[in-house]
Tab-separated table of C-alpha atoms in Angstrom:
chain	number	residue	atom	x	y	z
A	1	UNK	CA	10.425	-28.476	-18.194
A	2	UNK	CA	11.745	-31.146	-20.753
A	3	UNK	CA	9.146	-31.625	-24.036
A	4	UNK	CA	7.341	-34.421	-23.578
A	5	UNK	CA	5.928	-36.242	-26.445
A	6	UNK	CA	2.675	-37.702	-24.611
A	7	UNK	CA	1.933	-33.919	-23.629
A	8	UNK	CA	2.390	-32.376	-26.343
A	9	UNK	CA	0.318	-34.630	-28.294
A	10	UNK	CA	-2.954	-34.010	-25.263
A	11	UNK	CA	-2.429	-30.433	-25.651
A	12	UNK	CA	-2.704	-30.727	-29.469
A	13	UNK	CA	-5.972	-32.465	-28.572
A	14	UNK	CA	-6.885	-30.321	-26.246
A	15	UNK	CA	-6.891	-27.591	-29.016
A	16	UNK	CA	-8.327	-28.900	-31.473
A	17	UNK	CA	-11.529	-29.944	-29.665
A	18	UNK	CA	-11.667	-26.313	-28.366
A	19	UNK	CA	-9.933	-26.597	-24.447
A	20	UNK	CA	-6.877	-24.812	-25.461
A	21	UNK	CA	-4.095	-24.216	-22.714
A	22	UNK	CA	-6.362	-27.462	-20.265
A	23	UNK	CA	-2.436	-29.147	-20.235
A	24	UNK	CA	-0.702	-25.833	-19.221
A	25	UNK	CA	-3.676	-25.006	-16.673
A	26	UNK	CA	-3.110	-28.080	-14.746
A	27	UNK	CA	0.790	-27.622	-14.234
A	28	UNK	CA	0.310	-24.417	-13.148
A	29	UNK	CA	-2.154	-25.344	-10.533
A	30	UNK	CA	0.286	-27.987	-9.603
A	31	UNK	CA	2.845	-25.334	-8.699
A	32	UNK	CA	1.120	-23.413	-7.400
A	33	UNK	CA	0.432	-26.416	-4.851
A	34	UNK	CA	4.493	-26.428	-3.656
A	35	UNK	CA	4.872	-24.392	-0.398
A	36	UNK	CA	6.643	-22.402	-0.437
A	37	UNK	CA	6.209	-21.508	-4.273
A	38	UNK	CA	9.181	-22.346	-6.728
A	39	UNK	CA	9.942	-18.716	-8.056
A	40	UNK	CA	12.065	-20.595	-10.916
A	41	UNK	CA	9.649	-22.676	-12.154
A	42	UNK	CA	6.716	-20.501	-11.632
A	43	UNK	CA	9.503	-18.264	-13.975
A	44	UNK	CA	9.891	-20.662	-16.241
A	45	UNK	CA	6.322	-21.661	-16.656
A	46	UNK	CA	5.581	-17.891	-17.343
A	47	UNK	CA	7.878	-17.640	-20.131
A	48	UNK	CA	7.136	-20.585	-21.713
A	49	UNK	CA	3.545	-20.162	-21.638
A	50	UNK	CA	0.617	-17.718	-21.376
A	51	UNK	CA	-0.919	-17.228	-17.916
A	52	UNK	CA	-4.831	-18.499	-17.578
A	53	UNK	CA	-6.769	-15.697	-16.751
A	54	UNK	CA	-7.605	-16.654	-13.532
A	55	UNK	CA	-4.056	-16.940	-11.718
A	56	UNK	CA	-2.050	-14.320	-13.642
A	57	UNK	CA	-2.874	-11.632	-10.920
A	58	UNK	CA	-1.390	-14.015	-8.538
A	59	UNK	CA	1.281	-15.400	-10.328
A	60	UNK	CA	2.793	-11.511	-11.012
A	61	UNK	CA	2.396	-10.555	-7.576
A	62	UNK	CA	4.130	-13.731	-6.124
A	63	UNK	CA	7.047	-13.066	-9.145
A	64	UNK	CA	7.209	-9.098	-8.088
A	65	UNK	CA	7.506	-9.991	-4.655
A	66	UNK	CA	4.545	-8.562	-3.948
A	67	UNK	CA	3.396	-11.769	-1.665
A	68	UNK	CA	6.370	-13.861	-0.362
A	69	UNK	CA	7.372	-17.679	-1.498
A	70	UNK	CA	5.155	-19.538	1.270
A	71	UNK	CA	1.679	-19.774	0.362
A	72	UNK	CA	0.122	-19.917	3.586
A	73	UNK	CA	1.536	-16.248	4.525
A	74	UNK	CA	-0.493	-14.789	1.728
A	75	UNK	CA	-3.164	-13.719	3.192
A	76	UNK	CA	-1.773	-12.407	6.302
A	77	UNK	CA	0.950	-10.543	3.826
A	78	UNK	CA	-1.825	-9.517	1.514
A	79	UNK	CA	-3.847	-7.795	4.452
A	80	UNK	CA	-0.506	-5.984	5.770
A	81	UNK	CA	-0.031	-4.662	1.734
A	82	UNK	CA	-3.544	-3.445	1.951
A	83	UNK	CA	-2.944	-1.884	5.132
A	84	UNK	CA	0.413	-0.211	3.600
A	85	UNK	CA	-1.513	1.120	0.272
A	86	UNK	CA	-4.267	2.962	2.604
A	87	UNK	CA	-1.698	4.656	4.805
A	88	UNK	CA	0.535	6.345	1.772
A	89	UNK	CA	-2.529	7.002	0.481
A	90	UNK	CA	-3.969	8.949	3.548
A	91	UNK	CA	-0.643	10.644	3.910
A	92	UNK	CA	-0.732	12.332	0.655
A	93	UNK	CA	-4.436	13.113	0.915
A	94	UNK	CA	-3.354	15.073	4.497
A	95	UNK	CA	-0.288	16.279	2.576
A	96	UNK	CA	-2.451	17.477	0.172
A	97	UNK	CA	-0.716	16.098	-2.718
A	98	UNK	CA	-4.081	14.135	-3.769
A	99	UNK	CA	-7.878	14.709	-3.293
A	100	UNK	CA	-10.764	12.274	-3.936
A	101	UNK	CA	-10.506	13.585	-7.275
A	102	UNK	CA	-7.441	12.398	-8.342
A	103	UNK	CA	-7.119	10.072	-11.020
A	104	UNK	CA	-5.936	6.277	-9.617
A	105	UNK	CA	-2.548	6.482	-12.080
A	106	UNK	CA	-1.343	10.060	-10.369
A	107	UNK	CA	-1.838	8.308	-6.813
A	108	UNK	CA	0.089	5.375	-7.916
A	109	UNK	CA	2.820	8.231	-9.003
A	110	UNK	CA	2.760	9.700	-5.801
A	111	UNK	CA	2.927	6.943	-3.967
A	112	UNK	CA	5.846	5.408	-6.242
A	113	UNK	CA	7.765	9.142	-6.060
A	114	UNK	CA	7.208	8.552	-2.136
A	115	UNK	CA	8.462	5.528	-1.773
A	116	UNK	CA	11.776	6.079	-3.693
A	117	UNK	CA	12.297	9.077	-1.545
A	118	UNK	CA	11.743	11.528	-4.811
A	119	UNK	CA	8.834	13.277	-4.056
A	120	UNK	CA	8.521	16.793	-5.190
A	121	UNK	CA	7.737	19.437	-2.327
A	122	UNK	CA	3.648	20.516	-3.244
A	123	UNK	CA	4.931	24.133	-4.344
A	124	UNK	CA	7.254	22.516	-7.131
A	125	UNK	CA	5.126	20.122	-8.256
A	126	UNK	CA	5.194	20.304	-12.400
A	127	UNK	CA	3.446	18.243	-15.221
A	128	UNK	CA	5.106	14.607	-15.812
A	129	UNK	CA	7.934	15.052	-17.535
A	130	UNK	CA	9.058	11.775	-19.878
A	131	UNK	CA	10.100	9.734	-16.926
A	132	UNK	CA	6.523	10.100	-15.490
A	133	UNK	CA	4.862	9.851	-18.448
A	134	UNK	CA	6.299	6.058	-18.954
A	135	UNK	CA	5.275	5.511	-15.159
A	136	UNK	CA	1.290	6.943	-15.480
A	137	UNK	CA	1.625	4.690	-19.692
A	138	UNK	CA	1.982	1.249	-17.449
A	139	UNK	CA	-0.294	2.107	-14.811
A	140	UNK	CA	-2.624	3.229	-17.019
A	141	UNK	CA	-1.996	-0.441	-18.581
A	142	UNK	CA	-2.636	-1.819	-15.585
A	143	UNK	CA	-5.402	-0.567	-14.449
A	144	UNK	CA	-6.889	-1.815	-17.448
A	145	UNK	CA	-5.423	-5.442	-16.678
A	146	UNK	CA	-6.464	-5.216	-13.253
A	147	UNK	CA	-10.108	-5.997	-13.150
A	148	UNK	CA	-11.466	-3.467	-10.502
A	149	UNK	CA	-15.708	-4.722	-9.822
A	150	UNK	CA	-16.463	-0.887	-8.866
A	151	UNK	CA	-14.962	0.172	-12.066
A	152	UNK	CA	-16.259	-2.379	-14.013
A	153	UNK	CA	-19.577	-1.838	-12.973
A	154	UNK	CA	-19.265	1.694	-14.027
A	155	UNK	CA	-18.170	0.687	-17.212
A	156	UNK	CA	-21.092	-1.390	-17.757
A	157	UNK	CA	-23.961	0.905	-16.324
A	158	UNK	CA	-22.574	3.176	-18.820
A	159	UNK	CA	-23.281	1.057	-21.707
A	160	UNK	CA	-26.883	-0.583	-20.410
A	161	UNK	CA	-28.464	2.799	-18.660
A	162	UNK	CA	-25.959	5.971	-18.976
A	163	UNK	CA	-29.187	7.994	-17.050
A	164	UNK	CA	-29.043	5.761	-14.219
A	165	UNK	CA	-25.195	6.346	-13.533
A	166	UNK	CA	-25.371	9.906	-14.138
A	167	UNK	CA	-28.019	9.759	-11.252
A	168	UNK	CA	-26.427	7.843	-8.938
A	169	UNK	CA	-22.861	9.902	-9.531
A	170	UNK	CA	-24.369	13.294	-9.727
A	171	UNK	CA	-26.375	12.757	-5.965
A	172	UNK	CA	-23.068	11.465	-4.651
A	173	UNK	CA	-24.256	7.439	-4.186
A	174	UNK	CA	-21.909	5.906	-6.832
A	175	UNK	CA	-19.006	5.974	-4.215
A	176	UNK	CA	-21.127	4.611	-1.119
A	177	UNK	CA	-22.757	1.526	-3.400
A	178	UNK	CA	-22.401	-1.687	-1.118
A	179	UNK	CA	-19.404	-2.490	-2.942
A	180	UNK	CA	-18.161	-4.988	0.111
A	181	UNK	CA	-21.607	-6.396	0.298
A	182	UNK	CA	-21.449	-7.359	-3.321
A	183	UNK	CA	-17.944	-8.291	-3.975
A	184	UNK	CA	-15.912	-8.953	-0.634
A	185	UNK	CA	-19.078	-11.189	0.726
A	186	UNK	CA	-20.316	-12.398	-2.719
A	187	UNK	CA	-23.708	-11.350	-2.540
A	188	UNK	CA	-24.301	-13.051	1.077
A	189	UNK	CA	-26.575	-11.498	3.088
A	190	UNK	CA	-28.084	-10.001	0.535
A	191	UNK	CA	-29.790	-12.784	-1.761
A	192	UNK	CA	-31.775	-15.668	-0.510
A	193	UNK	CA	-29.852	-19.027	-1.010
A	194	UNK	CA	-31.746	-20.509	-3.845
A	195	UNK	CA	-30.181	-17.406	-5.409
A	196	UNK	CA	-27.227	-17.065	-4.362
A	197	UNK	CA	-26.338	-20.817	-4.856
A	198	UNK	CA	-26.374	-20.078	-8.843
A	199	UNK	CA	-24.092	-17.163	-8.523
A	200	UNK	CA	-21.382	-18.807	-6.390
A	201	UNK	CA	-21.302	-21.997	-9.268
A	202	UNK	CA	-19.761	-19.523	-11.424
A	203	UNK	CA	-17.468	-17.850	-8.532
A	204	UNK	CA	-16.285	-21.526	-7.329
A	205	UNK	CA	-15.573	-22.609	-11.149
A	206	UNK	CA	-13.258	-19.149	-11.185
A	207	UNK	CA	-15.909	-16.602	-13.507
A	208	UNK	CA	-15.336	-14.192	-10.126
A	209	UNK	CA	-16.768	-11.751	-12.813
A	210	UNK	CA	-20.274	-12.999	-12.657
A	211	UNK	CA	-20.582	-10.402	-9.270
A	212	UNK	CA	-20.308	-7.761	-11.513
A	213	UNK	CA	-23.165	-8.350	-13.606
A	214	UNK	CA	-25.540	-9.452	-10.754
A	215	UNK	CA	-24.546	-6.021	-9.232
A	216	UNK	CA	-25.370	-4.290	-12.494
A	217	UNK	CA	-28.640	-6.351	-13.103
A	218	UNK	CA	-29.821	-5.223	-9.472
A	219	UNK	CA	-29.238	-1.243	-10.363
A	220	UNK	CA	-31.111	-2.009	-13.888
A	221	UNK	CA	-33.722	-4.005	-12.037
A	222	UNK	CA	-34.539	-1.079	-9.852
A	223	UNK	CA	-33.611	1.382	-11.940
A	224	UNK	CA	-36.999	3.730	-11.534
A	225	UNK	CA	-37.048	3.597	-7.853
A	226	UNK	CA	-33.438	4.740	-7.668
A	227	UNK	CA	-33.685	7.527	-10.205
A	228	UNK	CA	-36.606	8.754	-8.197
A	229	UNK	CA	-34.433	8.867	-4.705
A	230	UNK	CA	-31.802	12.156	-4.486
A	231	UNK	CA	-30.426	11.604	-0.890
A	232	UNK	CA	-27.608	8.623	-1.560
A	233	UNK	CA	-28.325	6.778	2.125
A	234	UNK	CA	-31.744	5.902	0.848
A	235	UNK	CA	-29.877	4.695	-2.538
A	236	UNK	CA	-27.649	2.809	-0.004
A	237	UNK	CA	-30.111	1.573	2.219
A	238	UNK	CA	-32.623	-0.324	-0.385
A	239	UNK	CA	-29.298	-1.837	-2.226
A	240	UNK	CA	-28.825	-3.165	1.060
A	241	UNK	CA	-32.122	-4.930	1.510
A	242	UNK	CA	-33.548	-5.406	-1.877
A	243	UNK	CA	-36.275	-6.906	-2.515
A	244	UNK	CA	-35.812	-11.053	-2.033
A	245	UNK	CA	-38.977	-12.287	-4.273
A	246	UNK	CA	-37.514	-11.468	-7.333
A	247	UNK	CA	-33.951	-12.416	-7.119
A	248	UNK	CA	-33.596	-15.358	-9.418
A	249	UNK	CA	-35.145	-13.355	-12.119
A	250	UNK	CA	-32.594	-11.077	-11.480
A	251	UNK	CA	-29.632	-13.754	-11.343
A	252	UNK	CA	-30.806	-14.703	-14.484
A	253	UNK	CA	-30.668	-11.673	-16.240
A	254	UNK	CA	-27.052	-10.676	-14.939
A	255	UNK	CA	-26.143	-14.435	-16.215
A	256	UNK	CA	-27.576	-13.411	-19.703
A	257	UNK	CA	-25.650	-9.745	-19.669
A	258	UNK	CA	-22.452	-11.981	-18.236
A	259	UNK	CA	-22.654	-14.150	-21.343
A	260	UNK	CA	-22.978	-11.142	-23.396
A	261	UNK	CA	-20.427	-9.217	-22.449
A	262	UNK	CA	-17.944	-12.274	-20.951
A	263	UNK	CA	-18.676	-14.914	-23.988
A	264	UNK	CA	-19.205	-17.009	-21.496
A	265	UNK	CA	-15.377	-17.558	-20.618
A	266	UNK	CA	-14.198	-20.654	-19.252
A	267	UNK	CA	-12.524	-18.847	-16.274
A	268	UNK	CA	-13.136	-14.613	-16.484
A	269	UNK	CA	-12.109	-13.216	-13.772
């Protein structure tokens, strides 16, 4: 990528009116239009300038070889990685090197001791030693990088209503939420369209995070009613078929705790 004097000047521009990085944005989206994907340039473009948000996810995985060059095998490859991650991770539950317990970064260790063909036999398994300990540091890191919507919305219930989520975790419902209803099918199905048309705008414009916070407005709005309910399929079963009058109140509000959280982003994913 040679300097050119016309961009550089439009990025300058770009700045100073406040749309930092709008230049670097649109060549990235440009190659990430070549099929299959130029590893070099996408290389390149990586080191020469930081990632937006909203494509870094991608970008890494395409660069770690995580999906392949051609762009219209992503999806299929995506769905067989998926498919890999729950199989290691059923074998070492039946192994019984994990448990639902585990914490996500000791999985990943499992799974990456499994994989190389290093992992210890269950009776001589021993605390990380240094090597470990720099494997569990970046996952750690990237969990954090990773934006996970079930762990997010943890984090957030724990900040708005700590009661609620001590509720919902101590009666077993926080794991059976309708996490695909919310996040995999963005809401659809479960608000009206007058709704739901204001919280894909912010999907389609690439704020993906907006789910979060209509997720956590919905717990807040019903907050009482689900305190009052021990057995988690009832918790499951209204979060499935809330109420549909006052959804755009609701929209609303998780727009407002979005903003407040978010900063309202130009593109938070």
């Amino acid at each position: 990528m040679a300097d050119d004097p016309q961009r550089n000047f439009r990025s300058a521009y770009y700045e100073k009116v406040g749309f930092r990085g709008v230049e670097e944005k649109k060549s990235l989206e440009i190659l990430l239009k070549d099929n299959p994907l130029d590893l070099e340039k996408l290389s390149t473009f990586s080191q020469r300038f930081p990632l937006p948000s909203m494509y870094r996810i991608h970008v890494w995985k395409v660069l770690l070889g995580v999906l392949p060059p051609h762009s219209d095998s992503h999806s299929l490859v995506g769905g067989y990685r998926k498919e890999q991650y729950q199989d290691i991770v059923e074998g070492l539950e039946v192994m019984r090197y994990i448990n639902p317990c585990t914490p996500f970064t000791h999985i990943y260790l499992c799974m990456f001791q499994l994989e190389s063909q290093v992992l210890p036999r269950c009776s001589e398994t021993l605390p990380p030693n240094d090597e470990n300990e720099d494997f569990l540091a970046i996952a750690r890191a990237m969990e954090e990088i990773v934006d996970d919507p079930p762990k997010s919305l943890e984090h957030y219930l724990s900040q708005e209503e700590p009661r609620l989520l001590n509720h919902l975790r101590s009666i077993g419902a926080l794991p059976q939420l309708p996490y695909s209803l919310w996040f995999k099918r963005c809401f659809a199905g479960c608000l009206p369209e007058s709704s739901l048309q204001r919280v894909w705008d912010k999907v389609i414009s690439g704020s993906c995070k907006i789910l979060v916070f209509v997720a956590l407005e919905i717990l807040l709005s019903y907050k009482i009613m689900l305190i009052g309910n021990t057995r988690p399929e009832g918790v499951v079963k209204f979060l499935c078929n809330i109420p549909q009058e006052n959804t755009d109140a609701i929209v609303s509000k998780a727009i407002d705790l979005w903003q407040k959280y978010c900063g309202n982003p130009n593109h938070a994913v």
